[in-house]
Amino acid sequence: MTAMTSSSPQTPRSPQGPQTPTADSLHTPVIGWFEQHARDLPWRRPEAGAWGVMVSEFMLQQTPVSRVLPVYEQWLARWPRPADLASEAPGEAVRAWGRLGYPRRALRLHGAAQAITERHGGDVPSEHAQLLALPGIGEYTAAAVASFAYGQRHAVLDTNVRRVFARAANGIQYPPNATTAAERKLARALLPETDERAAKWAAATMELGALVCTARNESCERCPISAQCAWRLAGKPAHEGPPRKGQTYAGTDRQVRGRLLAVLRDALAPVPQAALDAVWDEPVQRARALDGLVADGLVEPLADGRYRLPLA
């Protein structure tokens, strides 16, 4: 993977092949496209603040915008500040998470809210290192909040951005399954020099991957950098890595966990074992899923054999 800088000359991919685009040649068309086509999303509005940005980043992991929007609105109406969430039991966060999936994110967000309240007076910190030190916050989320909420210069690498860079800069259809050091190096090399432009670049590349340079059925005719895209210029060579398998859900432990949690979310009091047994016929898988929920802190078993969402 070739790192590029805004001042580097164009370098041929091969003696006869297309040239690798420079950072400068990508910034203006991508940011210009974003300014015209960006979706009006609530976490992009000034009133969202850093907390609104953080909530959206937790919710959007592995979950499409259409599913996040109603839950996000309800969440911010109930807990407009981190301290509001921190004052309630973690089980309430799990209950409000609803059917977004991967409910451990709700517990992690609750833990981050508690840490923000205790360490930072209830205000989401602006420093990248302080964000990274919060429980449940990794490199991506820290960079995203620092960039989108505070306008700082950070490389923000989600799946959409990685796909845009893989195609435009490296001429391959898909990035590796896990983010590599080479990808991070490239992302840093592609950052505009100023904080404001870098923050807009981060949002613009993410939106481009979400709306145009999609995983399937990409719309190259609408892409502002199609004329420079190394993958398109190479004839869109097919992916040569391991097969990309879609995630299955039906019949998995994830589905069982979801059904068990649904019973607990809808209950106003602890529920007996029989109420949980009724949602899945296969006892071994059901028991395994319930044990996993308990181990993850999403379900609290009581001494009398009943279960509830966690209180502490």
Coordinates of N, CA and C in Angstrom, one line a residue, residues 66-299:
S66 N -31.0 4.0 9.0 CA -32.5 3.9 9.1 C -33.0 3.3 10.4
R67 N -32.2 2.4 10.9 CA -32.6 1.7 12.2 C -32.2 2.6 13.4
V68 N -31.1 3.3 13.2 CA -30.6 4.1 14.3 C -31.4 5.3 14.6
L69 N -31.9 6.0 13.6 CA -32.6 7.3 13.7 C -33.7 7.3 14.8
P70 N -34.7 6.4 14.8 CA -35.7 6.6 15.9 C -35.2 6.3 17.3
V71 N -34.3 5.4 17.4 CA -33.7 5.1 18.7 C -32.8 6.2 19.2
Y72 N -32.1 6.8 18.3 CA -31.2 7.9 18.7 C -32.1 9.1 19.2
E73 N -33.1 9.4 18.5 CA -34.0 10.5 18.9 C -34.6 10.3 20.3
Q74 N -35.1 9.1 20.5 CA -35.6 8.7 21.8 C -34.6 8.8 22.9
W75 N -33.4 8.3 22.6 CA -32.3 8.2 23.6 C -31.9 9.7 24.0
L76 N -31.7 10.6 23.1 CA -31.3 11.9 23.4 C -32.4 12.7 24.1
A77 N -33.7 12.4 23.8 CA -34.8 13.0 24.5 C -34.8 12.6 26.0
R78 N -34.5 11.3 26.2 CA -34.5 10.8 27.6 C -33.2 11.2 28.4
W79 N -32.1 11.1 27.7 CA -30.8 11.3 28.3 C -30.0 12.4 27.5
P80 N -30.3 13.6 27.6 CA -29.7 14.7 26.8 C -28.2 14.9 27.2
R81 N -27.8 14.5 28.4 CA -26.4 14.7 28.8 C -25.9 13.3 29.4
P82 N -24.6 13.1 29.4 CA -24.1 11.9 29.9 C -24.5 11.6 31.4
A83 N -24.6 12.7 32.2 CA -25.0 12.5 33.6 C -26.4 11.9 33.7
D84 N -27.3 12.3 32.8 CA -28.6 11.7 32.8 C -28.6 10.2 32.6
L85 N -27.8 9.8 31.7 CA -27.7 8.3 31.5 C -27.0 7.6 32.7
A86 N -25.9 8.3 33.1 CA -25.2 7.7 34.2 C -26.0 7.5 35.5
S87 N -27.0 8.3 35.7 CA -27.8 8.3 36.9 C -28.8 7.1 36.9
E88 N -28.9 6.4 35.8 CA -29.9 5.3 35.7 C -29.1 4.0 35.7
A89 N -29.9 2.9 36.0 CA -29.3 1.6 36.0 C -28.9 1.2 34.6
P90 N -27.8 0.4 34.4 CA -27.3 0.0 33.1 C -28.4 -0.8 32.3
G91 N -29.3 -1.5 33.1 CA -30.3 -2.2 32.4 C -31.3 -1.3 31.7
E92 N -31.4 -0.1 32.1 CA -32.3 0.9 31.4 C -31.7 1.2 30.0
A93 N -30.4 1.3 30.0 CA -29.7 1.5 28.7 C -30.0 0.3 27.8
V94 N -29.9 -0.9 28.3 CA -30.2 -2.1 27.5 C -31.6 -2.1 27.0
R95 N -32.5 -1.7 27.9 CA -33.9 -1.6 27.5 C -34.2 -0.6 26.4
A96 N -33.6 0.6 26.5 CA -33.8 1.6 25.5 C -33.1 1.3 24.2
W97 N -32.1 0.4 24.3 CA -31.4 0.1 23.0 C -32.3 -0.7 22.1
G98 N -33.3 -1.3 22.6 CA -34.3 -2.0 21.8 C -33.7 -3.1 20.9
R99 N -34.0 -3.0 19.6 CA -33.6 -4.0 18.7 C -32.5 -3.6 17.8
L100 N -31.6 -2.7 18.2 CA -30.5 -2.2 17.4 C -29.5 -3.3 17.2
G101 N -29.5 -4.3 18.1 CA -28.5 -5.4 18.0 C -27.2 -5.1 18.7
Y102 N -26.4 -6.1 18.9 CA -25.1 -6.0 19.7 C -25.3 -5.1 20.9
P103 N -26.2 -5.6 21.9 CA -26.6 -4.7 23.0 C -25.5 -4.4 24.0
R104 N -24.3 -5.1 23.9 CA -23.2 -4.7 24.8 C -22.8 -3.3 24.5
R105 N -23.1 -2.8 23.3 CA -22.8 -1.4 23.0 C -23.5 -0.5 24.0
A106 N -24.7 -0.9 24.4 CA -25.5 0.0 25.4 C -24.8 0.0 26.7
L107 N -24.3 -1.1 27.1 CA -23.6 -1.2 28.4 C -22.3 -0.3 28.3
R108 N -21.6 -0.4 27.2 CA -20.4 0.4 27.0 C -20.6 1.8 27.0
L109 N -21.7 2.2 26.4 CA -22.1 3.7 26.3 C -22.5 4.1 27.7
H110 N -23.2 3.3 28.5 CA -23.5 3.6 29.9 C -22.2 3.8 30.7
G111 N -21.3 2.9 30.5 CA -20.0 3.0 31.3 C -19.3 4.3 30.9
A112 N -19.3 4.6 29.6 CA -18.6 5.9 29.2 C -19.3 7.1 29.8
A113 N -20.6 7.0 29.9 CA -21.3 8.2 30.5 C -21.0 8.3 31.9
Q114 N -20.9 7.2 32.6 CA -20.4 7.3 34.0 C -19.1 7.9 34.2
A115 N -18.1 7.4 33.3 CA -16.8 7.9 33.4 C -16.7 9.4 33.0
I116 N -17.5 9.9 32.1 CA -17.5 11.3 31.7 C -18.0 12.1 32.8
T117 N -19.1 11.6 33.5 CA -19.6 12.3 34.7 C -18.6 12.4 35.8
E118 N -17.9 11.3 36.1 CA -17.0 11.3 37.2 C -15.7 12.0 37.0
R119 N -15.2 11.9 35.7 CA -13.8 12.4 35.5 C -13.8 13.8 34.8
H120 N -14.9 14.1 34.1 CA -14.9 15.3 33.3 C -16.1 16.2 33.5
G121 N -16.7 16.1 34.7 CA -17.7 17.0 35.0 C -19.0 16.9 34.2
G122 N -19.1 15.8 33.5 CA -20.3 15.6 32.7 C -20.2 16.1 31.2
D123 N -19.0 16.6 30.9 CA -18.8 17.1 29.5 C -17.9 16.1 28.7
V124 N -18.3 15.7 27.6 CA -17.5 14.8 26.7 C -16.1 15.4 26.5
P125 N -15.0 14.8 26.9 CA -13.7 15.5 26.7 C -13.4 15.7 25.2
S126 N -12.6 16.7 25.0 CA -12.2 17.0 23.6 C -10.9 16.4 23.2
E127 N -10.0 16.1 24.2 CA -8.7 15.5 23.8 C -8.8 14.1 23.4
H128 N -8.1 13.7 22.3 CA -8.2 12.3 21.8 C -7.8 11.3 22.9
A129 N -6.7 11.6 23.6 CA -6.2 10.7 24.6 C -7.2 10.5 25.7
Q130 N -7.9 11.5 26.1 CA -9.0 11.4 27.2 C -10.2 10.6 26.6
L131 N -10.5 10.8 25.4 CA -11.6 10.0 24.8 C -11.2 8.5 24.8
L132 N -10.0 8.3 24.4 CA -9.5 6.9 24.2 C -9.5 6.2 25.6
A133 N -9.3 7.0 26.7 CA -9.2 6.4 28.0 C -10.6 6.1 28.6
L134 N -11.7 6.5 27.9 CA -13.0 6.2 28.4 C -13.3 4.7 28.2
P135 N -14.0 4.1 29.1 CA -14.4 2.6 28.9 C -15.3 2.5 27.6
G136 N -15.0 1.4 26.9 CA -15.8 1.1 25.7 C -15.5 2.0 24.5
I137 N -14.4 2.8 24.6 CA -14.1 3.7 23.4 C -12.8 3.2 22.8
G138 N -12.8 2.8 21.6 CA -11.6 2.4 20.9 C -11.0 3.5 20.0
E139 N -10.0 3.2 19.2 CA -9.4 4.2 18.4 C -10.3 4.8 17.4
Y140 N -11.2 4.0 16.7 CA -12.1 4.6 15.8 C -13.0 5.7 16.4
T141 N -13.7 5.2 17.5 CA -14.7 6.1 18.2 C -14.0 7.4 18.7
A142 N -12.8 7.3 19.3 CA -12.1 8.4 19.8 C -11.8 9.4 18.7
A143 N -11.4 8.9 17.6 CA -11.0 9.8 16.4 C -12.3 10.4 15.9
A144 N -13.4 9.6 15.8 CA -14.6 10.1 15.2 C -15.2 11.2 16.1
V145 N -15.2 11.1 17.4 CA -15.8 12.1 18.2 C -14.9 13.4 18.2
A146 N -13.6 13.2 18.3 CA -12.7 14.3 18.2 C -12.8 15.1 16.9
S147 N -13.0 14.3 15.8 CA -13.2 15.0 14.5 C -14.5 15.6 14.3
F148 N -15.6 14.8 14.5 CA -16.9 15.3 14.1 C -17.5 16.2 15.2
A149 N -17.2 16.1 16.4 CA -17.7 16.9 17.5 C -16.8 18.2 17.7
Y150 N -15.5 18.0 17.6 CA -14.6 19.1 17.9 C -13.8 19.6 16.8
G151 N -14.0 19.1 15.6 CA -13.3 19.6 14.4 C -11.8 19.4 14.3
Q152 N -11.4 18.3 14.9 CA -9.9 18.1 15.0 C -9.4 17.2 13.8
R153 N -8.1 17.2 13.7 CA -7.5 16.5 12.5 C -7.1 15.1 13.0
H154 N -7.9 14.1 12.6 CA -7.6 12.7 12.9 C -8.1 11.8 11.7
A155 N -7.4 10.7 11.6 CA -7.7 9.8 10.6 C -8.9 8.9 11.1
V156 N -10.1 9.0 10.5 CA -11.3 8.3 10.9 C -11.5 7.2 10.0
L157 N -11.3 5.9 10.4 CA -11.3 4.8 9.5 C -12.4 3.8 9.9
D158 N -13.6 4.0 9.3 CA -14.7 3.0 9.4 C -14.7 2.2 8.1
T159 N -15.6 1.3 8.0 CA -15.6 0.3 6.9 C -15.8 1.1 5.6
N160 N -16.7 2.1 5.6 CA -16.9 2.9 4.4 C -15.7 3.6 3.9
V161 N -15.0 4.3 4.8 CA -13.8 5.0 4.5 C -12.7 4.1 3.9
R162 N -12.6 3.0 4.6 CA -11.5 2.0 4.2 C -11.8 1.5 2.8
R163 N -13.1 1.3 2.4 CA -13.4 0.8 1.1 C -13.1 1.9 0.1
V164 N -13.4 3.1 0.3 CA -13.1 4.2 -0.6 C -11.6 4.3 -0.8
F165 N -10.8 4.2 0.2 CA -9.4 4.3 0.1 C -8.8 3.1 -0.7
A166 N -9.4 1.9 -0.4 CA -8.9 0.7 -1.0 C -9.1 0.8 -2.5
R167 N -10.2 1.3 -2.9 CA -10.5 1.4 -4.4 C -9.8 2.6 -5.0
A168 N -9.9 3.8 -4.4 CA -9.4 5.0 -5.1 C -7.9 5.0 -5.1
A169 N -7.2 4.6 -4.0 CA -5.8 4.7 -3.9 C -5.0 3.4 -4.3
N170 N -5.6 2.2 -3.9 CA -4.9 1.0 -4.1 C -5.4 0.1 -5.2
G171 N -6.5 0.4 -5.8 CA -7.0 -0.3 -6.9 C -7.5 -1.7 -6.6
I172 N -8.0 -1.9 -5.4 CA -8.6 -3.2 -5.0 C -10.0 -3.0 -4.6
Q173 N -10.9 -4.0 -4.8 CA -12.3 -3.9 -4.5 C -12.6 -3.7 -3.1
Y174 N -12.0 -4.4 -2.2 CA -12.3 -4.4 -0.8 C -11.1 -4.3 0.1
P175 N -11.1 -3.6 1.2 CA -10.0 -3.6 2.1 C -9.9 -4.9 2.9
P176 N -8.8 -5.1 3.6 CA -8.7 -6.4 4.4 C -9.8 -6.4 5.5
N177 N -10.0 -7.6 6.0 CA -11.1 -7.8 7.0 C -10.9 -7.0 8.2
A178 N -9.6 -6.8 8.6 CA -9.3 -6.0 9.8 C -8.4 -4.9 9.4
T179 N -8.5 -3.7 10.1 CA -7.7 -2.6 9.7 C -6.2 -2.8 9.9
T180 N -5.4 -2.5 9.0 CA -4.0 -2.8 9.0 C -3.2 -1.5 9.3
A181 N -1.9 -1.7 9.7 CA -1.1 -0.5 9.9 C -0.9 0.3 8.6
A182 N -0.8 -0.4 7.5 CA -0.7 0.2 6.2 C -1.9 1.1 5.9
E183 N -3.1 0.7 6.2 CA -4.2 1.5 6.0 C -4.2 2.7 6.9
R184 N -3.8 2.6 8.1 CA -3.7 3.8 9.0 C -2.7 4.8 8.5
K185 N -1.5 4.2 8.0 CA -0.5 5.1 7.4 C -1.0 5.9 6.2
L186 N -1.7 5.2 5.3 CA -2.3 5.8 4.2 C -3.3 6.9 4.6
A187 N -4.2 6.6 5.5 CA -5.2 7.5 6.0 C -4.6 8.8 6.5
R188 N -3.5 8.6 7.3 CA -2.8 9.8 7.8 C -2.2 10.6 6.7
A189 N -1.7 9.9 5.7 CA -1.0 10.6 4.6 C -2.1 11.4 3.8
L190 N -3.3 10.9 3.7 CA -4.3 11.6 2.9 C -5.0 12.7 3.7
L191 N -4.7 12.9 4.9 CA -5.4 14.0 5.7 C -5.0 15.4 5.2
P192 N -6.0 16.2 5.0 CA -5.7 17.6 4.7 C -4.9 18.2 5.9
E193 N -4.2 19.3 5.6 CA -3.3 19.9 6.7 C -4.0 20.6 7.8
T194 N -5.1 21.3 7.5 CA -5.8 22.0 8.5 C -6.9 21.2 9.2
D195 N -7.1 21.6 10.5 CA -8.1 20.8 11.3 C -9.5 20.8 10.6
E196 N -9.9 22.0 10.2 CA -11.3 22.1 9.7 C -11.5 21.3 8.4
R197 N -10.5 21.4 7.5 CA -10.6 20.6 6.3 C -10.5 19.1 6.5
A198 N -9.6 18.8 7.5 CA -9.5 17.4 7.8 C -10.7 16.8 8.3
A199 N -11.4 17.5 9.2 CA -12.7 17.0 9.8 C -13.7 16.9 8.7
K200 N -13.8 17.8 7.8 CA -14.8 17.7 6.7 C -14.4 16.5 5.8
W201 N -13.1 16.3 5.5 CA -12.7 15.2 4.7 C -13.1 13.9 5.3
A202 N -13.0 13.8 6.7 CA -13.4 12.5 7.4 C -14.8 12.2 7.2
A203 N -15.7 13.3 7.3 CA -17.1 13.1 7.1 C -17.5 12.8 5.7
A204 N -16.8 13.5 4.8 CA -17.1 13.3 3.4 C -16.7 12.0 2.8
T205 N -15.6 11.4 3.2 CA -15.2 10.1 2.7 C -16.1 9.0 3.3
M206 N -16.5 9.2 4.5 CA -17.5 8.3 5.1 C -18.8 8.3 4.4
E207 N -19.3 9.5 4.0 CA -20.5 9.6 3.3 C -20.4 9.1 1.9
L208 N -19.3 9.3 1.3 CA -19.1 8.8 -0.1 C -19.1 7.2 -0.1
G209 N -18.5 6.6 0.9 CA -18.6 5.2 1.0 C -20.0 4.6 1.3
A210 N -20.8 5.4 2.1 CA -22.1 5.0 2.4 C -23.1 5.1 1.3
L211 N -22.9 6.1 0.5 CA -24.0 6.5 -0.5 C -23.6 6.1 -2.0
V212 N -22.3 6.1 -2.3 CA -21.8 6.0 -3.7 C -20.9 4.8 -3.8
C213 N -19.8 4.8 -3.1 CA -18.8 3.7 -3.2 C -19.2 2.6 -2.3
T214 N -20.4 2.0 -2.5 CA -20.9 1.0 -1.6 C -20.3 -0.4 -1.8
A215 N -20.5 -1.3 -0.9 CA -19.9 -2.6 -1.0 C -20.4 -3.3 -2.3
R216 N -21.7 -3.1 -2.6 CA -22.2 -3.7 -3.8 C -22.9 -2.7 -4.6
N217 N -22.9 -2.9 -6.0 CA -23.7 -1.9 -6.8 C -23.2 -0.5 -6.7
E218 N -21.9 -0.3 -6.6 CA -21.3 1.0 -6.5 C -21.8 1.9 -7.7
S219 N -21.9 3.2 -7.4 CA -22.4 4.2 -8.5 C -21.2 5.0 -8.9
C220 N -20.4 4.5 -9.7 CA -19.2 5.2 -10.2 C -19.6 6.4 -11.0
E221 N -20.7 6.4 -11.7 CA -21.1 7.5 -12.5 C -21.5 8.8 -11.6
R222 N -21.7 8.5 -10.3 CA -22.0 9.6 -9.4 C -20.8 10.0 -8.6
C223 N -19.7 9.3 -8.7 CA -18.6 9.5 -7.8 C -17.7 10.7 -8.3
P224 N -17.4 11.6 -7.4 CA -16.6 12.8 -7.8 C -15.2 12.5 -8.1
I225 N -14.7 11.3 -7.8 CA -13.3 11.0 -8.1 C -13.2 9.8 -9.0
S226 N -14.2 9.5 -9.7 CA -14.2 8.3 -10.5 C -13.1 8.4 -11.6
A227 N -12.8 9.6 -12.1 CA -11.8 9.7 -13.1 C -10.4 9.4 -12.6
Q228 N -10.2 9.4 -11.2 CA -8.9 9.2 -10.6 C -8.9 7.8 -10.0
C229 N -10.0 7.2 -9.8 CA -10.1 5.9 -9.0 C -9.2 4.8 -9.6
A230 N -8.2 4.3 -8.9 CA -7.3 3.3 -9.4 C -8.1 2.0 -9.7
W231 N -9.1 1.7 -8.9 CA -9.8 0.4 -9.1 C -10.6 0.5 -10.4
R232 N -11.3 1.6 -10.6 CA -12.1 1.8 -11.8 C -11.2 1.8 -13.1
L233 N -10.1 2.6 -13.0 CA -9.2 2.7 -14.1 C -8.5 1.3 -14.5
A234 N -8.4 0.5 -13.5 CA -7.8 -0.9 -13.7 C -8.8 -1.9 -14.2
G235 N -10.1 -1.4 -14.5 CA -11.1 -2.3 -15.0 C -11.9 -3.0 -13.9
K236 N -11.9 -2.5 -12.7 CA -12.6 -3.1 -11.5 C -12.2 -4.5 -11.3
P237 N -11.0 -4.9 -11.1 CA -10.6 -6.3 -10.9 C -11.4 -6.8 -9.7
A238 N -11.8 -8.1 -9.8 CA -12.5 -8.7 -8.7 C -11.7 -9.0 -7.5
H239 N -12.3 -9.0 -6.4 CA -11.6 -9.3 -5.1 C -10.9 -10.6 -5.1
E240 N -9.6 -10.6 -4.7 CA -8.8 -11.8 -4.7 C -8.5 -12.4 -3.4
G241 N -9.0 -11.8 -2.3 CA -8.8 -12.3 -1.0 C -9.8 -13.4 -0.6
P242 N -9.9 -13.7 0.7 CA -10.8 -14.7 1.2 C -12.3 -14.3 0.8
P243 N -13.1 -15.3 0.6 CA -14.5 -14.9 0.3 C -15.2 -14.1 1.4
R244 N -15.9 -13.1 1.0 CA -16.6 -12.2 1.9 C -18.0 -12.8 2.2
K245 N -18.1 -13.3 3.4 CA -19.4 -14.0 3.7 C -20.3 -13.0 4.5
G246 N -21.5 -13.0 4.1 CA -22.5 -12.2 4.8 C -22.8 -12.8 6.1
Q247 N -23.2 -12.0 7.1 CA -23.5 -12.5 8.4 C -24.9 -13.1 8.4
T248 N -25.0 -14.3 9.0 CA -26.2 -15.0 9.1 C -26.8 -14.7 10.5
Y249 N -28.1 -14.8 10.6 CA -28.8 -14.5 11.9 C -29.7 -15.6 12.3
A250 N -30.6 -16.1 11.4 CA -31.6 -17.0 11.7 C -30.9 -18.3 12.3
G251 N -31.4 -18.7 13.4 CA -31.0 -20.0 14.1 C -29.7 -19.8 14.8
T252 N -29.1 -18.7 14.9 CA -27.8 -18.5 15.6 C -28.1 -18.1 17.1
D253 N -27.0 -18.2 17.8 CA -27.1 -17.8 19.2 C -27.5 -16.3 19.3
R254 N -27.1 -15.5 18.4 CA -27.4 -14.1 18.4 C -29.0 -14.0 18.3
Q255 N -29.6 -14.8 17.5 CA -31.1 -14.7 17.5 C -31.7 -15.1 18.8
V256 N -31.2 -16.2 19.4 CA -31.7 -16.6 20.7 C -31.5 -15.5 21.8
R257 N -30.3 -15.0 21.8 CA -30.0 -13.9 22.8 C -31.0 -12.7 22.6
G258 N -31.3 -12.4 21.3 CA -32.2 -11.3 21.0 C -33.6 -11.6 21.6
R259 N -34.0 -12.8 21.4 CA -35.4 -13.2 21.9 C -35.4 -13.2 23.4
L260 N -34.4 -13.7 24.1 CA -34.4 -13.7 25.5 C -34.3 -12.2 26.0
L261 N -33.5 -11.4 25.4 CA -33.5 -10.0 25.9 C -34.8 -9.3 25.6
A262 N -35.5 -9.6 24.6 CA -36.8 -9.0 24.3 C -37.8 -9.2 25.4
V263 N -37.8 -10.4 26.0 CA -38.7 -10.8 27.1 C -38.3 -9.9 28.3
L264 N -37.0 -9.7 28.6 CA -36.6 -8.9 29.7 C -36.9 -7.4 29.5
R265 N -36.7 -7.0 28.3 CA -36.9 -5.5 28.0 C -38.4 -5.2 28.2
D266 N -39.3 -6.1 27.8 CA -40.7 -5.8 27.9 C -41.3 -6.0 29.3
A267 N -40.5 -6.6 30.2 CA -41.0 -6.9 31.5 C -40.7 -5.8 32.5
L268 N -41.7 -5.5 33.3 CA -41.5 -4.4 34.3 C -41.0 -5.0 35.7
A269 N -40.9 -6.3 35.7 CA -40.4 -7.0 36.9 C -39.6 -8.2 36.5
P270 N -38.8 -8.8 37.4 CA -38.0 -10.0 37.1 C -38.9 -11.1 36.5
V271 N -38.4 -11.8 35.6 CA -39.2 -12.9 34.9 C -38.7 -14.3 35.3
P272 N -39.6 -15.2 35.4 CA -39.2 -16.6 35.8 C -38.5 -17.3 34.6
Q273 N -37.8 -18.4 34.9 CA -37.1 -19.2 33.9 C -38.1 -19.6 32.8
A274 N -39.3 -20.0 33.2 CA -40.3 -20.5 32.3 C -40.6 -19.5 31.2
A275 N -40.6 -18.2 31.5 CA -40.9 -17.2 30.5 C -39.8 -17.1 29.4
L276 N -38.6 -17.4 29.9 CA -37.5 -17.4 28.9 C -37.4 -18.7 28.1
D277 N -37.8 -19.8 28.8 CA -37.8 -21.1 28.1 C -38.8 -21.1 26.9
A278 N -39.8 -20.3 27.0 CA -40.9 -20.3 26.0 C -40.5 -19.7 24.7
V279 N -39.4 -19.0 24.6 CA -39.0 -18.3 23.4 C -38.2 -19.1 22.5
W280 N -37.6 -20.2 22.9 CA -36.8 -21.0 22.1 C -36.8 -22.5 22.5
D281 N -37.1 -23.4 21.5 CA -37.4 -24.8 21.8 C -36.1 -25.6 22.2
E282 N -35.0 -25.2 21.6 CA -33.8 -26.0 21.8 C -33.1 -25.7 23.1
P283 N -33.1 -26.6 24.1 CA -32.7 -26.2 25.5 C -31.2 -26.0 25.6
V284 N -30.4 -26.7 24.9 CA -28.9 -26.5 25.0 C -28.5 -25.1 24.5
Q285 N -29.0 -24.8 23.3 CA -28.7 -23.5 22.7 C -29.3 -22.4 23.5
R286 N -30.5 -22.6 24.0 CA -31.1 -21.5 24.9 C -30.3 -21.3 26.1
A287 N -29.9 -22.4 26.8 CA -29.1 -22.2 28.0 C -27.7 -21.5 27.7
R288 N -27.1 -21.9 26.6 CA -25.8 -21.3 26.2 C -26.0 -19.8 26.0
A289 N -27.1 -19.5 25.3 CA -27.3 -18.0 25.0 C -27.6 -17.3 26.3
L290 N -28.3 -17.8 27.2 CA -28.6 -17.2 28.5 C -27.4 -17.0 29.3
D291 N -26.6 -18.1 29.3 CA -25.3 -18.0 30.1 C -24.4 -16.9 29.5
G292 N -24.4 -16.8 28.2 CA -23.6 -15.7 27.5 C -24.1 -14.3 27.9
L293 N -25.4 -14.1 28.0 CA -26.0 -12.9 28.4 C -25.6 -12.5 29.8
V294 N -25.6 -13.5 30.7 CA -25.2 -13.3 32.1 C -23.7 -12.9 32.1
A295 N -22.9 -13.6 31.4 CA -21.4 -13.4 31.4 C -21.1 -12.0 30.9
D296 N -21.9 -11.5 29.9 CA -21.7 -10.2 29.3 C -22.2 -9.1 30.2
G297 N -22.9 -9.4 31.2 CA -23.4 -8.4 32.1 C -24.8 -7.8 31.6
L298 N -25.4 -8.4 30.6 CA -26.6 -7.9 30.1 C -27.8 -8.5 30.8
V299 N -27.7 -9.5 31.5 CA -28.8 -10.1 32.3 C -28.3 -10.5 33.7

